[in-house]
GROMACS .gro file of C-alpha atoms in nm:
model
   72
    1LEU     CA    1   4.490   3.001  -0.214
    2ALA     CA    2   4.468   3.371  -0.180
    3LYS     CA    3   4.273   3.339   0.145
    4LEU     CA    4   4.534   3.092   0.284
    5ALA     CA    5   4.824   3.327   0.186
    6GLU     CA    6   4.628   3.613   0.362
    7GLY     CA    7   4.589   3.411   0.666
    8LEU     CA    8   4.972   3.384   0.690
    9GLY     CA    9   5.007   3.754   0.644
   10VAL     CA   10   5.037   3.803   0.273
   11ARG     CA   11   4.862   4.135   0.144
   12PHE     CA   12   4.747   4.138  -0.201
   13VAL     CA   13   4.713   4.473  -0.389
   14TYR     CA   14   4.499   4.505  -0.715
   15ASN     CA   15   4.421   4.776  -0.962
   16VAL     CA   16   4.713   4.998  -0.876
   17ASP     CA   17   4.922   5.194  -1.109
   18LEU     CA   18   5.263   5.087  -1.068
   19LYS     CA   19   5.567   5.345  -1.151
   20ARG     CA   20   5.866   5.188  -1.073
   21LEU     CA   21   6.058   4.956  -0.819
   22ARG     CA   22   6.287   5.125  -0.600
   23ARG     CA   23   6.619   4.984  -0.503
   24ASP     CA   24   6.831   5.008  -0.207
   25GLY     CA   25   7.161   4.823  -0.268
   26ASP     CA   26   7.077   4.447  -0.373
   27ARG     CA   27   6.724   4.469  -0.239
   28ILE     CA   28   6.389   4.643  -0.342
   29ALA     CA   29   6.325   4.899  -0.099
   30ALA     CA   30   5.977   4.992  -0.198
   31VAL     CA   31   5.729   4.967  -0.491
   32GLU     CA   32   5.624   5.325  -0.615
   33THR     CA   33   5.263   5.349  -0.734
   34ALA     CA   34   5.036   5.646  -0.839
   35GLN     CA   35   4.851   5.574  -0.484
   36GLY     CA   36   5.182   5.605  -0.291
   37ASP     CA   37   5.482   5.350  -0.188
   38TYR     CA   38   5.433   4.998  -0.057
   39ILE     CA   39   5.734   4.879   0.164
   40ALA     CA   40   5.747   4.518   0.223
   41ASP     CA   41   6.015   4.259   0.349
   42SER     CA   42   5.946   4.053   0.027
   43TYR     CA   43   5.780   4.115  -0.309
   44VAL     CA   44   5.597   3.895  -0.560
   45ALA     CA   45   5.592   4.057  -0.908
   46ALA     CA   46   5.353   3.889  -1.163
   47LEU     CA   47   5.368   4.153  -1.422
   48GLY     CA   48   5.376   3.933  -1.731
   49SER     CA   49   5.508   4.119  -2.045
   50TYR     CA   50   5.571   4.434  -1.832
   51MET     CA   51   5.828   4.259  -1.612
   52PRO     CA   52   6.134   4.360  -1.860
   53GLY     CA   53   6.032   4.720  -1.830
   54PHE     CA   54   6.022   4.747  -1.482
   55LEU     CA   55   6.352   4.525  -1.402
   56ALA     CA   56   6.557   4.694  -1.667
   57PRO     CA   57   6.630   5.029  -1.473
   58LEU     CA   58   6.737   4.799  -1.172
   59GLY     CA   59   7.021   4.635  -1.426
   60LEU     CA   60   6.807   4.303  -1.423
   61GLU     CA   61   6.702   4.099  -1.708
   62TRP     CA   62   6.388   3.886  -1.753
   63SER     CA   63   6.265   3.692  -2.047
   64LEU     CA   64   5.933   3.547  -2.150
   65GLU     CA   65   5.982   3.226  -2.309
   66GLY     CA   66   5.711   3.008  -2.447
   67ARG     CA   67   5.718   2.689  -2.250
   68ARG     CA   68   5.537   2.376  -2.377
   69LEU     CA   69   5.380   2.119  -2.125
   70ARG     CA   70   5.273   1.781  -2.225
   71VAL     CA   71   5.032   1.602  -1.996
   72TRP     CA   72   4.969   1.237  -2.056
   0.00000   0.00000   0.00000
């Protein structure tokens, strides 16, 4: 799946120390990391339990709720 996404122009970044999300109006302008800033048209955040800490300074709320999935 990752290879397919990369073929469509997606760039995955791993093992980067995230500092904060920089906002410009109603959009994310950059992702600030210890290795420098990342600027993109769109972002996907898969931060799990760290998500609230990064979204709170932007005035956004996020909750992790347990979900139950039943497969028959």
